[in-house]
């Protein structure tokens, strides 16, 4: 945890709150965030195990990137 910052569980709680908010449900949205936020977001939407999450976290993320997600015919996201 950074001084006066959030740890991974804090961030995960915030993301869970965000993705369950009815204001954003079933809407096209733009999310801007930093690497840790995005890695934890991927953990949640892909139902990653702790070991899979730790591998993803260790690998890190690009300094700047764009990721688009589209629902497939079954309603599950497809990258």
Coordinates of C-alpha atoms in Angstrom, one line a residue:
X1 CA 0.0 0.0 0.0
X2 CA 1.3 3.4 -0.9
X3 CA 1.3 6.0 1.9
X4 CA -2.3 7.1 2.4
X5 CA -3.2 4.9 -0.6
X6 CA -5.3 1.9 -1.3
X7 CA -4.3 -1.7 -1.1
X8 CA -5.7 -4.3 -3.6
X9 CA -8.7 -5.3 -1.4
X10 CA -9.6 -1.6 -1.1
X11 CA -9.5 -1.2 -4.8
X12 CA -11.5 -4.4 -5.4
X13 CA -14.3 -3.2 -3.1
X14 CA -14.4 0.1 -5.0
X15 CA -14.5 -1.7 -8.4
X16 CA -17.2 -4.1 -7.2
X17 CA -19.3 -1.1 -6.1
X18 CA -18.8 0.5 -9.4
X19 CA -19.7 -2.4 -11.6
X20 CA -22.8 -3.2 -9.6
X21 CA -24.1 0.3 -9.7
X22 CA -27.4 0.5 -11.6
X23 CA -26.3 3.8 -13.1
X24 CA -23.7 2.0 -15.3
X25 CA -25.5 -1.3 -15.7
X26 CA -26.1 -2.2 -19.4
X27 CA -24.6 1.0 -20.6
X28 CA -21.6 1.8 -22.8
X29 CA -19.1 3.5 -20.6
X30 CA -15.6 4.8 -20.7
X31 CA -13.3 3.9 -17.8
X32 CA -10.0 5.6 -17.3
X33 CA -7.7 4.2 -14.6
X34 CA -4.2 3.1 -13.7
X35 CA -2.6 -0.3 -14.0
X36 CA -3.5 -1.7 -10.6
X37 CA -7.2 -0.8 -11.1
X38 CA -7.3 -2.4 -14.5
X39 CA -5.5 -5.6 -13.3
X40 CA -8.0 -6.0 -10.5
X41 CA -10.9 -5.2 -12.9
X42 CA -9.7 -8.0 -15.1
X43 CA -9.6 -10.4 -12.1
X44 CA -13.2 -9.7 -11.4
X45 CA -14.6 -9.8 -15.0
X46 CA -12.6 -13.0 -15.9
X47 CA -13.2 -14.7 -12.5
X48 CA -9.4 -15.2 -12.1
X49 CA -8.1 -17.4 -9.3
X50 CA -5.7 -15.8 -6.8
X51 CA -2.7 -17.5 -8.5
X52 CA -3.9 -16.2 -12.0
X53 CA -4.4 -12.8 -10.5
X54 CA -0.9 -12.8 -9.0
X55 CA 0.7 -13.8 -12.4
X56 CA -1.2 -11.0 -14.1
X57 CA -0.2 -8.5 -11.4
X58 CA 3.5 -9.6 -11.7
X59 CA 3.4 -9.2 -15.5
X60 CA 2.0 -5.7 -15.0
X61 CA 0.2 -3.7 -17.6
X62 CA 1.1 -1.3 -20.4
X63 CA 1.7 2.3 -19.4
X64 CA -0.9 3.4 -21.9
X65 CA -3.4 1.2 -23.6
X66 CA -7.0 1.0 -24.8
X67 CA -9.1 -2.1 -24.2
X68 CA -12.5 -2.5 -25.6
X69 CA -15.0 -5.2 -24.4
X70 CA -18.0 -6.3 -26.3
X71 CA -20.8 -8.7 -25.1
X72 CA -21.1 -11.8 -27.2
X73 CA -24.4 -13.5 -28.1
X74 CA -24.5 -15.2 -24.7
X75 CA -24.0 -11.9 -22.9
X76 CA -20.4 -12.7 -21.8
X77 CA -17.7 -10.2 -22.6
X78 CA -15.4 -10.9 -25.5
X79 CA -12.2 -8.9 -26.0

